[in-house]
Each structure stands twice: as C-alpha cells, then as structure tokens.
mmCIF file of C-alpha atoms and ligand atoms in Angstrom:
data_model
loop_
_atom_site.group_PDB
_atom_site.id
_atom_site.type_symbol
_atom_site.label_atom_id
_atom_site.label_comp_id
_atom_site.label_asym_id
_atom_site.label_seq_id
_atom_site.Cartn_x
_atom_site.Cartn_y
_atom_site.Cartn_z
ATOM 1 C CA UNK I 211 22.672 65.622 69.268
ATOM 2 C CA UNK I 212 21.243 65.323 72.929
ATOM 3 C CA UNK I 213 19.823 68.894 74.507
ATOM 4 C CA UNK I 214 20.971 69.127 78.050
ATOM 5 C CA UNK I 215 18.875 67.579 80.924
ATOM 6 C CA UNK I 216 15.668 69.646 81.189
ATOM 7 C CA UNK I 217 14.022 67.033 83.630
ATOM 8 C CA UNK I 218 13.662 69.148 86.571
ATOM 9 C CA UNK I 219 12.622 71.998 84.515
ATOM 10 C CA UNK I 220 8.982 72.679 84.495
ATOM 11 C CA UNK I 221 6.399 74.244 82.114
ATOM 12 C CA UNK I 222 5.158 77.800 82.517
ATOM 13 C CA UNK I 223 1.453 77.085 82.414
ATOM 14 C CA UNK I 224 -0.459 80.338 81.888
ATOM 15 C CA UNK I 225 -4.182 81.027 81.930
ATOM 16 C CA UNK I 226 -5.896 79.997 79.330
ATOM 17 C CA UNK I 227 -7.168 82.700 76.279
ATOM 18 C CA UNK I 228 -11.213 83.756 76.006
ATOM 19 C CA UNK I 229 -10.644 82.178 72.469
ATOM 20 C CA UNK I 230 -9.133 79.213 73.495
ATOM 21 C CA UNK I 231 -12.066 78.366 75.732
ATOM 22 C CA UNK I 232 -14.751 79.410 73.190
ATOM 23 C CA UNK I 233 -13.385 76.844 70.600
ATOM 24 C CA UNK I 234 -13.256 74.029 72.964
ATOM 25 C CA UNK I 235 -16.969 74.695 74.070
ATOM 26 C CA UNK I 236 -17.938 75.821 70.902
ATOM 27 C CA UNK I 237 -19.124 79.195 72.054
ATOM 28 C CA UNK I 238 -18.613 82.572 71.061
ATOM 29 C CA UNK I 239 -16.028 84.674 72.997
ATOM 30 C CA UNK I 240 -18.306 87.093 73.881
ATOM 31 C CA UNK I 241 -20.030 84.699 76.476
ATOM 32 C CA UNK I 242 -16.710 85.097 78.561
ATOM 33 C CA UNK I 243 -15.331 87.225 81.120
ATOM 34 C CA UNK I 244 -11.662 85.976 81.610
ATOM 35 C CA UNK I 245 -10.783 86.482 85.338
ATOM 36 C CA UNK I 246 -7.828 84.310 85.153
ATOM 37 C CA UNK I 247 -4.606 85.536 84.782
ATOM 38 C CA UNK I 248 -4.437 89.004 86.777
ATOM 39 C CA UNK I 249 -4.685 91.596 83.661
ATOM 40 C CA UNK I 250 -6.444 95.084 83.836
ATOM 41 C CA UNK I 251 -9.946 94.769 82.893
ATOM 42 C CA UNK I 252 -9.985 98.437 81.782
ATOM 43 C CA UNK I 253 -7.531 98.041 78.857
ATOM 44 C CA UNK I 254 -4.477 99.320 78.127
ATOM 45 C CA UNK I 255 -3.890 103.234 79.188
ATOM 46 C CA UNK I 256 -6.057 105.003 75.802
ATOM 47 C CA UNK I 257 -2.565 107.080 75.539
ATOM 48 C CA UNK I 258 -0.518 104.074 75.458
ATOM 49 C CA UNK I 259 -2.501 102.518 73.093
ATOM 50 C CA UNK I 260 -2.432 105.474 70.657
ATOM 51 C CA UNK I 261 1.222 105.963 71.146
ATOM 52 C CA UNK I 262 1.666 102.453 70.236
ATOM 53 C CA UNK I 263 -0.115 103.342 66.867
ATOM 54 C CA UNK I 264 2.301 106.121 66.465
ATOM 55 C CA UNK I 265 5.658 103.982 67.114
ATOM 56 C CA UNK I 266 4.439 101.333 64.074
ATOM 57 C CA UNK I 267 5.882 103.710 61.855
ATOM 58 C CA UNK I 268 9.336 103.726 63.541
ATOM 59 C CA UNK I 269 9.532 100.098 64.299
ATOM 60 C CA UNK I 270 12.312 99.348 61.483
ATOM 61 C CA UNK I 271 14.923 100.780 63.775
ATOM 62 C CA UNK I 272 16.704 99.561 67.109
ATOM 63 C CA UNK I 273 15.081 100.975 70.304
ATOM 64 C CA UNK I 274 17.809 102.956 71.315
ATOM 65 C CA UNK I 275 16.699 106.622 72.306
ATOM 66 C CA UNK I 276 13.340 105.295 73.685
ATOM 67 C CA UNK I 277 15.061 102.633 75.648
ATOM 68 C CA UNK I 278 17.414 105.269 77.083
ATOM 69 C CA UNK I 279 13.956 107.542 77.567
ATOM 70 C CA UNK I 280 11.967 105.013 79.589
ATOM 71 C CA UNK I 281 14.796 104.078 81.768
ATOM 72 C CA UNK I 282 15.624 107.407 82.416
ATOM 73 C CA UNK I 283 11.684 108.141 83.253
ATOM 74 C CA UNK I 284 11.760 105.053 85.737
ATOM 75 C CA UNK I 285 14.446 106.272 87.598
ATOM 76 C CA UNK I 286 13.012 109.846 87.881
ATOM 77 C CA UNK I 287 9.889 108.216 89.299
ATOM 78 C CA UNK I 288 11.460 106.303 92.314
ATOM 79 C CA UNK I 289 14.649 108.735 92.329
ATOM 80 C CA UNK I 290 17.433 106.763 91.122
ATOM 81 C CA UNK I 291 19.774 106.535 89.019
ATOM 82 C CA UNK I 292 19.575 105.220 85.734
ATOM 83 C CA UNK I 293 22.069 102.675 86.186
ATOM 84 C CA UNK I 294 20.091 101.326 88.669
ATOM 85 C CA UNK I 295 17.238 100.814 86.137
ATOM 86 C CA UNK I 296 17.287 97.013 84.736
ATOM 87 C CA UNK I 297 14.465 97.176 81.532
ATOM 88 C CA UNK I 298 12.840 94.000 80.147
ATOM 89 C CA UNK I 299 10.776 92.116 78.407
ATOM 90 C CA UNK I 300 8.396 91.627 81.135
ATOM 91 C CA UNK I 301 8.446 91.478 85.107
ATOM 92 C CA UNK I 302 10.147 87.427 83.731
ATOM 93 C CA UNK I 303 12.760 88.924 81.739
ATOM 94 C CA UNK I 304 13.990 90.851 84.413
ATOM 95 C CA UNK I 305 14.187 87.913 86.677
ATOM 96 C CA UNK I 306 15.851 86.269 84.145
ATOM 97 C CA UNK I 307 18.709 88.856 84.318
ATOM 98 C CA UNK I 308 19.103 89.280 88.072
ATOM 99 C CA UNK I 309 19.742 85.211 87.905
ATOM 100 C CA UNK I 310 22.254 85.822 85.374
ATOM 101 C CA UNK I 311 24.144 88.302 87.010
ATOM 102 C CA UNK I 312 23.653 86.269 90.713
ATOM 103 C CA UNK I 313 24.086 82.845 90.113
ATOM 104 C CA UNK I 314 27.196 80.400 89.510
ATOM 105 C CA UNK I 315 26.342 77.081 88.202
ATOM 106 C CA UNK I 316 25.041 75.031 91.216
ATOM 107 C CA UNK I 317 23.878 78.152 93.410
ATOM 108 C CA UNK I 318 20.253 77.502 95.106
ATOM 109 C CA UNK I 319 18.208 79.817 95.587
ATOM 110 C CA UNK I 320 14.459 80.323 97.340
ATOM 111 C CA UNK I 321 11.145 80.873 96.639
ATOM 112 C CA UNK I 322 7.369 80.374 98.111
ATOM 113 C CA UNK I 323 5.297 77.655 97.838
ATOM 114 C CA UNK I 324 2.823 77.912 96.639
ATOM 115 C CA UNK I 325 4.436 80.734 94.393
ATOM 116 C CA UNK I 326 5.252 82.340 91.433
ATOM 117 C CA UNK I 327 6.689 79.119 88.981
ATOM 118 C CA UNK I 328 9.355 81.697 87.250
ATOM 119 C CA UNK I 329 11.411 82.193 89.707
ATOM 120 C CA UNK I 330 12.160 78.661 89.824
ATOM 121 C CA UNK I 331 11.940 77.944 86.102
ATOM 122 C CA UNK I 332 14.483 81.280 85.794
ATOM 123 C CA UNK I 333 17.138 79.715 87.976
ATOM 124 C CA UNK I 334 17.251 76.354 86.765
ATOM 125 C CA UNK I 335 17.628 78.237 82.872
ATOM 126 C CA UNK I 336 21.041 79.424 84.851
ATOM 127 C CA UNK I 337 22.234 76.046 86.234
ATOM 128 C CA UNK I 338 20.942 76.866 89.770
ATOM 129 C CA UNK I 339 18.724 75.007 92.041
ATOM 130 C CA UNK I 340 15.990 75.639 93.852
ATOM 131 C CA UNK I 341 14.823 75.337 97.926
ATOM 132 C CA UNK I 342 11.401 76.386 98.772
ATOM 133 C CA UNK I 343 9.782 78.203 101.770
ATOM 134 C CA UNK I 344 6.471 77.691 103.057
ATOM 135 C CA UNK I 345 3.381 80.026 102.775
ATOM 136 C CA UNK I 346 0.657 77.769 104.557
ATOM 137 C CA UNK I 347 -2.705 77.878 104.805
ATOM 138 C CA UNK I 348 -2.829 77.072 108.472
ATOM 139 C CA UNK I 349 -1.788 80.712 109.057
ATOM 140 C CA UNK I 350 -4.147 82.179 106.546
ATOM 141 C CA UNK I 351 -0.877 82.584 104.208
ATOM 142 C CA UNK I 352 0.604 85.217 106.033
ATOM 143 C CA UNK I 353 4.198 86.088 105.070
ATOM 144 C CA UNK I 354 6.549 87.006 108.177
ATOM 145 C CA UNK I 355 10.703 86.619 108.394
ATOM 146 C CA UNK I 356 10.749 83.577 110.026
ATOM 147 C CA UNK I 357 8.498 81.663 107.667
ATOM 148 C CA UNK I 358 11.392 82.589 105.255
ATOM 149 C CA UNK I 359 14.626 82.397 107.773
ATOM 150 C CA UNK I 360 13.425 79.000 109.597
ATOM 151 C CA UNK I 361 14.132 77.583 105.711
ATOM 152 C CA UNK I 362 16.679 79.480 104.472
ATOM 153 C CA UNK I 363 19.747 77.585 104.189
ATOM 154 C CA UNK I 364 22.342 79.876 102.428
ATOM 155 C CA UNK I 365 20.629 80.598 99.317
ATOM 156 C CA UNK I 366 22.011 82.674 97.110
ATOM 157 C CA UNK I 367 18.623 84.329 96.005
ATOM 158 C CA UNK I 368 15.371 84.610 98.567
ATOM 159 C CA UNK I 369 12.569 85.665 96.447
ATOM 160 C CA UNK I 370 9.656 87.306 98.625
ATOM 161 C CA UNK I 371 6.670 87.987 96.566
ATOM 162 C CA UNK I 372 4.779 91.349 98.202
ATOM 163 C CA UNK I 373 1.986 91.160 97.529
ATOM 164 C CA UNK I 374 1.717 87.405 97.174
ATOM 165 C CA UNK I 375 0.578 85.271 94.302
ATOM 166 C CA UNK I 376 -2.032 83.606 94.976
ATOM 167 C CA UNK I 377 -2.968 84.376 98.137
ATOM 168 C CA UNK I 378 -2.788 88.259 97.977
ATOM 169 C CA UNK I 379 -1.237 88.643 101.398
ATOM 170 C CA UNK I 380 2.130 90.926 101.946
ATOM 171 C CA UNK I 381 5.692 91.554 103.434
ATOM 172 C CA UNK I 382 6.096 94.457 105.783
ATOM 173 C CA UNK I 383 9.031 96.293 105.097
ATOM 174 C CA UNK I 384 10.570 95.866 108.332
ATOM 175 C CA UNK I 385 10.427 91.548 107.540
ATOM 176 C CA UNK I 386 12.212 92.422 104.118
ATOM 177 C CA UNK I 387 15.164 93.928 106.423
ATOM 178 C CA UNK I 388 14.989 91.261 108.944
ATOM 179 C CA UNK I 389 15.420 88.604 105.621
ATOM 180 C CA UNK I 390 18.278 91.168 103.907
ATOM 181 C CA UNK I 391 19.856 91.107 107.713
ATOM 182 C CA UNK I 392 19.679 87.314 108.462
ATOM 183 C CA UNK I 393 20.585 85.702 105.318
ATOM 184 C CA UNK I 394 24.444 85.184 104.486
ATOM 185 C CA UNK I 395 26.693 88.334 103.537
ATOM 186 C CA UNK I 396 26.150 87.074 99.535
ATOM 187 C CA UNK I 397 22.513 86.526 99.713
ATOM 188 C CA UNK I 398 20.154 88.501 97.288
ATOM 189 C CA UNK I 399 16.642 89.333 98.219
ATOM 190 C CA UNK I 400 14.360 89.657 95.616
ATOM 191 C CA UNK I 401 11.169 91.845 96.124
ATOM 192 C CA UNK I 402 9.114 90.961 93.144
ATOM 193 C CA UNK I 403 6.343 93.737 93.800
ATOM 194 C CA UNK I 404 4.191 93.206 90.473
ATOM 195 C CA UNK I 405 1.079 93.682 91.911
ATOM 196 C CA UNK I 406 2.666 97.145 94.498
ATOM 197 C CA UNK I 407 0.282 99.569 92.645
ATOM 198 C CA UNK I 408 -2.527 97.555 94.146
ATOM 199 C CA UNK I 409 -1.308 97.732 98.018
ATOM 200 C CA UNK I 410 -1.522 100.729 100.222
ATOM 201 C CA UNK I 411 2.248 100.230 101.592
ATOM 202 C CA UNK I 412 5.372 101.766 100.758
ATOM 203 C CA UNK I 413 7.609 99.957 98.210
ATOM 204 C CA UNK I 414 11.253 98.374 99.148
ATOM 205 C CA UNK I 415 12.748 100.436 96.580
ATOM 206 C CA UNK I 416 13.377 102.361 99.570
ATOM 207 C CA UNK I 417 15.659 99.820 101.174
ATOM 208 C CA UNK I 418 18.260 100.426 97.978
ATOM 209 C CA UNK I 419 19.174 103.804 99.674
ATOM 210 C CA UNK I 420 21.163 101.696 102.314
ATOM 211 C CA UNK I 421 21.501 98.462 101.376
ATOM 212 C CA UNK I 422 23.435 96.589 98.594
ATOM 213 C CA UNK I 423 21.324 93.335 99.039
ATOM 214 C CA UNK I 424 17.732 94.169 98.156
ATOM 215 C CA UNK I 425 16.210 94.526 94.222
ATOM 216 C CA UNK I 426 13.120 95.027 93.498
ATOM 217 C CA UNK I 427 11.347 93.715 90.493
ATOM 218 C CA UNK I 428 8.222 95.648 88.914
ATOM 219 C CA UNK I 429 5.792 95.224 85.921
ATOM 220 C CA UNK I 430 3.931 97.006 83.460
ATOM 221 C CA UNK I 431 1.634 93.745 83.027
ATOM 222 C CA UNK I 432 -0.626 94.935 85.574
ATOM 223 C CA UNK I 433 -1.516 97.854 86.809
ATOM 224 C CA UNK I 434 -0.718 99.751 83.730
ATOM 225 C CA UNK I 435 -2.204 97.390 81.433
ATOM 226 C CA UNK I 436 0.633 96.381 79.305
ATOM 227 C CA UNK I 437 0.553 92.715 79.410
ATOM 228 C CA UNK I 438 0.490 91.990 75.865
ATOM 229 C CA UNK I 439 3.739 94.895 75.484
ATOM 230 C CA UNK I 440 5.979 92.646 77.372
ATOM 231 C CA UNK I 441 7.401 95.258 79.721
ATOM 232 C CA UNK I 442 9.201 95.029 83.175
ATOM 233 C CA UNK I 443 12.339 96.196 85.101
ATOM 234 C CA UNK I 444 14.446 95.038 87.955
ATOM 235 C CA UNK I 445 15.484 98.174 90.522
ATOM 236 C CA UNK I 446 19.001 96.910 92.179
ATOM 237 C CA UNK I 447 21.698 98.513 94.175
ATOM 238 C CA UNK I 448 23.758 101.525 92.672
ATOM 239 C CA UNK I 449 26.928 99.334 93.059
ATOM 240 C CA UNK I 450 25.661 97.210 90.076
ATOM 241 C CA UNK I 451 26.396 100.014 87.757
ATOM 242 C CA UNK I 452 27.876 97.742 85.138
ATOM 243 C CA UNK I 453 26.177 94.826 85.203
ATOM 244 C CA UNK I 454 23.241 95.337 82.859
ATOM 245 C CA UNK I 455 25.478 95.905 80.530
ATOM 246 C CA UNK I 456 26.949 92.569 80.577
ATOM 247 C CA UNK I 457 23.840 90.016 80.924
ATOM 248 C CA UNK I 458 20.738 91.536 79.044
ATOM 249 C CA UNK I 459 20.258 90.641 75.922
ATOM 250 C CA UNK I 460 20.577 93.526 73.479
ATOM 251 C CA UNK I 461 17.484 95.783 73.085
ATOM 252 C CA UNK I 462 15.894 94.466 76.050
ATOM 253 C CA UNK I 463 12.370 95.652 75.833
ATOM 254 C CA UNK I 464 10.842 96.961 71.963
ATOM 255 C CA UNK I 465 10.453 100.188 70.909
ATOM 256 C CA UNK I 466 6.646 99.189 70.928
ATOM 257 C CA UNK I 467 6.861 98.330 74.481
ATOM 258 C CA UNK I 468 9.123 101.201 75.493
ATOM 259 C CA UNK I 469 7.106 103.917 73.929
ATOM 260 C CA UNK I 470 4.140 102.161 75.374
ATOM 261 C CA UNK I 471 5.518 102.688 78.683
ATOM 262 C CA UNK I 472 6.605 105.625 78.516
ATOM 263 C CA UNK I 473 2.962 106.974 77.840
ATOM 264 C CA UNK I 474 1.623 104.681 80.514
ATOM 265 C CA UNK I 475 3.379 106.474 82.892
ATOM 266 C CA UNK I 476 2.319 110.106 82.172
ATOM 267 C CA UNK I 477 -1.208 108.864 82.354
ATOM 268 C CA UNK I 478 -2.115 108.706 86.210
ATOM 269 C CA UNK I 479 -5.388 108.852 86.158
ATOM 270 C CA UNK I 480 -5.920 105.053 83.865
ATOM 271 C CA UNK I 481 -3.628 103.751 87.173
ATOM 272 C CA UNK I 482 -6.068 105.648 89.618
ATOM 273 C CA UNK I 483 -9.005 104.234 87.777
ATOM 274 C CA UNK I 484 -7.539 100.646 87.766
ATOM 275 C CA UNK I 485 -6.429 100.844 91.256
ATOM 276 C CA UNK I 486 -10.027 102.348 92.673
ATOM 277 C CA UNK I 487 -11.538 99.519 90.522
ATOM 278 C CA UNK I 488 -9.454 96.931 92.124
ATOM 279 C CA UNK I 489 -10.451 98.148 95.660
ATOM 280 C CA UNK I 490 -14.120 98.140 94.905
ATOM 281 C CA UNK I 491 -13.921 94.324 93.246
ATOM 282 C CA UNK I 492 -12.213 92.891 96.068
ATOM 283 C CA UNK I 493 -14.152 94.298 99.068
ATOM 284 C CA UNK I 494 -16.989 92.872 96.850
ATOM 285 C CA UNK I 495 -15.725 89.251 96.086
ATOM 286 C CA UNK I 496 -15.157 89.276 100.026
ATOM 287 C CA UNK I 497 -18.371 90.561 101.337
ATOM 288 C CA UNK I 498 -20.471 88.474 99.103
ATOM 289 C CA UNK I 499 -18.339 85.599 97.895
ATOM 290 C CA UNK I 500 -19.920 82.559 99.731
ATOM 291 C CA UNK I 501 -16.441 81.091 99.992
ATOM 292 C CA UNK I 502 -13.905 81.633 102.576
ATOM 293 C CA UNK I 503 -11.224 84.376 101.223
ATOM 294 C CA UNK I 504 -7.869 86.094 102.777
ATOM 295 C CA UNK I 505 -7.277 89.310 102.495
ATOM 296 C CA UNK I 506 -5.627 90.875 99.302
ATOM 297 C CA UNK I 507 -3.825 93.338 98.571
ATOM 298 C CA UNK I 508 -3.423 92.926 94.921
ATOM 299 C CA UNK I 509 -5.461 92.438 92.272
ATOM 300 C CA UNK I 510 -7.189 89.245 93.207
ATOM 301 C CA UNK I 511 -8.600 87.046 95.340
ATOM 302 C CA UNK I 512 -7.807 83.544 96.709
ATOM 303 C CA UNK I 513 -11.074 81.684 97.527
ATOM 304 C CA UNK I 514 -11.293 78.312 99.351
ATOM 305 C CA UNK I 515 -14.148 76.525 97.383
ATOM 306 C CA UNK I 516 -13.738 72.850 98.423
ATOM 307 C CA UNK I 517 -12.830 71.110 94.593
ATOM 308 C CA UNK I 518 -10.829 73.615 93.013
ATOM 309 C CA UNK I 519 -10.782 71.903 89.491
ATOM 310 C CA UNK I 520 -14.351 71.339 89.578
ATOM 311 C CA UNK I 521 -15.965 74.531 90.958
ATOM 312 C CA UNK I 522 -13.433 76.272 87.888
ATOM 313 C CA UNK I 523 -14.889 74.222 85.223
ATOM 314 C CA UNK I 524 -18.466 74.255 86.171
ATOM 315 C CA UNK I 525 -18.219 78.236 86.263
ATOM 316 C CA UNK I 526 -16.607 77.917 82.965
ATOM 317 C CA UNK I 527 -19.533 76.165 81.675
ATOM 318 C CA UNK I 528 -21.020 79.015 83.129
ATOM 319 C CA UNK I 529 -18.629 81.878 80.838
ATOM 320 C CA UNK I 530 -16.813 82.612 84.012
ATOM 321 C CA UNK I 531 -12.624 82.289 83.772
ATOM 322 C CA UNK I 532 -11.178 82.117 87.023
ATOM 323 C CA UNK I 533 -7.798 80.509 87.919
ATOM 324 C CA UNK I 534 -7.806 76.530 89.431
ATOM 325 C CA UNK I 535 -5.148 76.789 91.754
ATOM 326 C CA UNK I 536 -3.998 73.247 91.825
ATOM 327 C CA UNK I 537 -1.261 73.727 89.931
ATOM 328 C CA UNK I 538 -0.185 76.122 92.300
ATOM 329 C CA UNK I 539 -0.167 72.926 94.705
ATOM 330 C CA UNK I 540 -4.128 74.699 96.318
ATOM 331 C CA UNK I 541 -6.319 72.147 94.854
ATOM 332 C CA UNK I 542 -9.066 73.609 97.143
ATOM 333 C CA UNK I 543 -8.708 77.310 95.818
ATOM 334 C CA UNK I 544 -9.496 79.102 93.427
ATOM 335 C CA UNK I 545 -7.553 82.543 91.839
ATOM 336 C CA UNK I 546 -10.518 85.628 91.061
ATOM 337 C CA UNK I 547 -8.727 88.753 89.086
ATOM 338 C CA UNK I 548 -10.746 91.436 90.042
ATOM 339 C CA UNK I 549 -12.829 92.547 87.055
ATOM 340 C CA UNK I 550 -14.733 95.469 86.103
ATOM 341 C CA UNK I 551 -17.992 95.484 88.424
ATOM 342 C CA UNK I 552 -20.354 94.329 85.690
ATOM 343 C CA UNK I 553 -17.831 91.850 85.132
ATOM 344 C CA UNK I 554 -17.083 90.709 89.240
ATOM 345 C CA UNK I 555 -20.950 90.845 90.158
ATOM 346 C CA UNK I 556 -21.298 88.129 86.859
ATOM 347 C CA UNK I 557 -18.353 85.899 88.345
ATOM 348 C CA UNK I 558 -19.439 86.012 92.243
ATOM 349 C CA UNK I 559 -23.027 85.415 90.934
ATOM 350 C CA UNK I 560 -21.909 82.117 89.134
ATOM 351 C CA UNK I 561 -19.396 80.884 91.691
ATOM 352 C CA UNK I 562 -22.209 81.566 94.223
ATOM 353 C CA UNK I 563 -24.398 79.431 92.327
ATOM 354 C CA UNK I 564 -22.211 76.483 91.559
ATOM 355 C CA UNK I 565 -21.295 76.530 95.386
ATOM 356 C CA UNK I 566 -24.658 75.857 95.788
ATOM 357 C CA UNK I 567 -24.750 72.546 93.679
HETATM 358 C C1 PLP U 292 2.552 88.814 86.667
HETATM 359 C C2 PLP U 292 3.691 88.565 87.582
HETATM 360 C C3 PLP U 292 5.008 88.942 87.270
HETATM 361 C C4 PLP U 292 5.476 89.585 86.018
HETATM 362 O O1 PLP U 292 4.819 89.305 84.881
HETATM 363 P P1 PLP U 292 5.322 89.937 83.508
HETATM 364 O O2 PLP U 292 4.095 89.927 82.677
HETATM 365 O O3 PLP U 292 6.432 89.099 82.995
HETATM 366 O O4 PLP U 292 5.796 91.336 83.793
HETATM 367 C C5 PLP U 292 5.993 88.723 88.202
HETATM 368 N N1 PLP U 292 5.716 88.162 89.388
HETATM 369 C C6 PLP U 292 4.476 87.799 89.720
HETATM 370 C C7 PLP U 292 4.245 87.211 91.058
HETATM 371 C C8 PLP U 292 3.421 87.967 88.825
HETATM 372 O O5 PLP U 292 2.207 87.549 89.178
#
C-alpha cells in the first residue's frame, strides 16, 4: 500500500517546549523563560482555568449545548449571526475548513513569505497548490495591496496575515478592500487576525457587512491564553449559511475547550492585562534591544541580529527561548514573544550581551 505523494508537503515545525530544552542541556526548567512561540505569559484567564476544572466532570458527553453556547457568544460579540460563526480546534483547524469548503483539487492559492507555514501546509492537505507573495525586508516588511496584487495570479485563496507573523507589521483595512476588489470574482481573502487583540485597529470583520469575499480567522491561542485548549473560529459571509455543516468534522472544538472559551470571554480584564503587558514589552524590546527591530503590532518582535541560528542558541545557553527565524526563510532574525517584564528585561539583557560577543 503506497500513501499518496506528500513530497511537497512540509512539516509544521513549532517552538520547541521549556522541557524539551532542559533535557537536552541537562538543566532544570526553571532556568528558562520560553519566548518562542507567541503564548500569553500571564496564563490562562484564572476563570477559564477553573471552569475547565468544572467541565472534567462532564467530559463523557458530546459538546453539543456548549458548542452551540460559544458560537452563539462569538457572534454576539462581533454582531453576527451564528451561522456565520465557523468553531475549531484552533486558529489551524479553522483554516483547515475554509480550504475545504474553497478549494477544488488543483486550485492555488496565496500566502506571504516569509509567513505563516499552515496556510500552505492546509491547502496542499486539500489537493491545492500554493503561489507566494512577497513581504521583504527592503521595505521594512510593510504589507500594502500591491505587494499582494503585483503577484496575484487568480488564486483562489489570498491569505493576508494582519498583524504579520514574524515581522509584526499590518494591513489597513482600506488594502484588504483594494485585495477583495482586485482579485477575480471567485477569489477568497483570508484575514487571519490571530494576533488583532494586540493592534490598535479595527478588525475586517467589518468588511462581512458588505462583502461576500472576505473571512476572517481568529484565535483563542493568544490573547486569551488558550493555547493548550485548542480553540479558534473562522468569521465568513452570511451567504455560507450551510457550509459548516458540511466540511467540519463533527464536534469541532471539546467541551473542555468550549467551556474554556466561553469563560475567557466574560473575563475582560485577563485580555486588558495581557494586552497592556504586551504594549509595555514591546516598546521595551525596541527602546533597548541593541538590534535593529520593525514595528509590531502583535505580540512580538522581529529583531535583525546578524546570525540568527547562532545568536538563538547562545541565548539559549543563556535560559533565554526566542524563535530562529530561518526557517521562516530570515536567517538574520530573530522572533521575541513579549514576556512578562521580569521575564523581557531577562531576554533583552542576554540578547544584549551575546550581541556583544
Ligand atoms: C498562532 C497563529 C494562528 C493560530 O494558531 P492556533 O493555535 O491554531 O489558533 C494562526 N495564524 C497565525 C499567523 C498564528 O501565528
């Protein structure tokens, strides 16, 4: 038996765990501060985490009701309608689902580079291919229409990534029109805002009022603290009514992760706190970073430090996490998740001092 060609597919590398690290060095955990893979620093919302305790009890049934609950609460929030409310396992999952429902086998679609890897990863999993777009370094990263128009080439899905991983930069809202009003009549535009709590700009769930050719993909992962939970949702046009129906896979999200969520969401001030702490880390890993950085309006930083791979492992050495960017095709930068202060004022005081070397 022969699996199909998975050649051109490529492996989701993720950051790697405190533990992980620790064996390899043979070093407690302790001695790290893992600023490598975007989470919250503060922890999980203290409700969420106690109404997680609660739903352990309950976790031998199907997650109907609380599915039904949590949707229902998302579409409240950004006044939908509950149709229009795509929940899944993770900010991935629900990318997984708007390929299903978009693509035919053979369809391309197109994402940044350097980007995200699972938007690619997600349409090759659906028999598509993929184009890519520039986000250069010449321009300091920015992200403008025509840096996604001057390569589109009929895609059938334009991912745009506001705010941007790695480099932090963001869309305007009026360059997400100008993409949803110069690609092709069957294009999809994908705003993958998983880091929008983070930026001081209005979301494109707005655009959905008018348009049939915008979703918008959001996260519980980050912000909110979840990203052990597994919890994420697409928001796409009210003519998809149906759709959801016919590609997720049943019980999209866990009753764990949905009552999670649910308590996540009543508690605005954890999302305050993480937000404010987020603003305070990254004026501080620019101001005193001594490393060129671009302006961020999520929950990192992009630093250019010369030898990506070596300036990570040296601060590793160090107990300091942050994320080599090489693989992200930046094999000059480096990827700093903000961290609690004690936490950022450690990992700009290493970096600083293995700059130095
Ligand atoms: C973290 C992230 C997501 C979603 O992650 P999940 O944990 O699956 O919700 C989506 N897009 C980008 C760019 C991300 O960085």
């Amino acid at each position: 038996m022969q699996l199909r060609d998975l050649s051109d597919h490529v492996e989701y590398r993720a950051g790697r765990g405190i533990e992980e690290v620790a064996r390899e060095l043979g070093r407690e955990p302790s001695e790290f501060v893992k600023l490598s893979s975007n989470e919250n620093p503060h922890g999980p919302s203290p409700k969420a985490a106690s109404a997680i305790r609660e739903a352990a009890a309950e976790v031998h049934r199907y997650p109907k009701a609380v599915h039904a609950d949590l949707t229902a609460a998302v579409a409240d929030r950004w006044d939908l309608s509950d149709e229009q409310v795509w929940l899944a396992n993770g900010g991935d999952g629900a990318l997984d689902y708007l390929a299903r429902a978009t693509l035919d086998p053979g369809d391309t679609v197109l994402v940044p580079s350097p980007g995200f890897t699972y938007y690619g990863m997600s349409a090759r999993f659906h028999h598509g291919d993929v184009a890519e777009y520039d986000v250069t370094e010449n321009d300091g990263f920015a992200l403008t229409a025509d840096s996604v128009l001057d390569a589109y080439d009929g895609e059938r899905v334009v991912y745009l990534t506001s705010p941007h991983n790695p480099s932090g930069g963001r869309f305007s809202l009026d360059d997400v029109e100008r993409v949803a009003d110069e690609t092709g009549p069957d294009a999809l535009v994908v705003v993958d805002e998983a880091y929008g709590e983070f930026a001081d700009a209005p979301s494109a769930v707005s655009l959905l009022d008018e348009r049939d050719d915008v979703a918008v993909l959001r996260t519980f992962s980050k912000a909110y603290g979840l990203a052990g939970v597994r919890l994420g949702y697409a928001v796409v046009p009210p003519a998809w009514a149906d759709a959801y129906a016919r590609v997720q896979t049943p019980f999209a999200a866990s009753a764990v992760a949905c009552t999670a969520g649910l308590a996540a969401m009543k508690d605005d001030d954890h999302v305050e706190k993480s937000v404010g702490s987020v603003e305070w880390s990254r004026e501080y890993i620019h101001d005193e970073l001594d490393a060129e950085t671009y302006e961020s309006h999520g929950n990192f930083v992009l630093a250019d430090v010369g030898d990506a791979t070596e300036v990570t492992d040296e601060a590793k050495c160090e107990g300091v996490l942050v994320r080599d960017c090489s693989s992200f095709g930046l094999p000059e930068h480096v990827r700093i998740t903000c961290g609690t202060r004690e936490e950022t004022e450690r990992a700009v005081a290493v970096l600083n001092e293995v700059l130095a070397r």
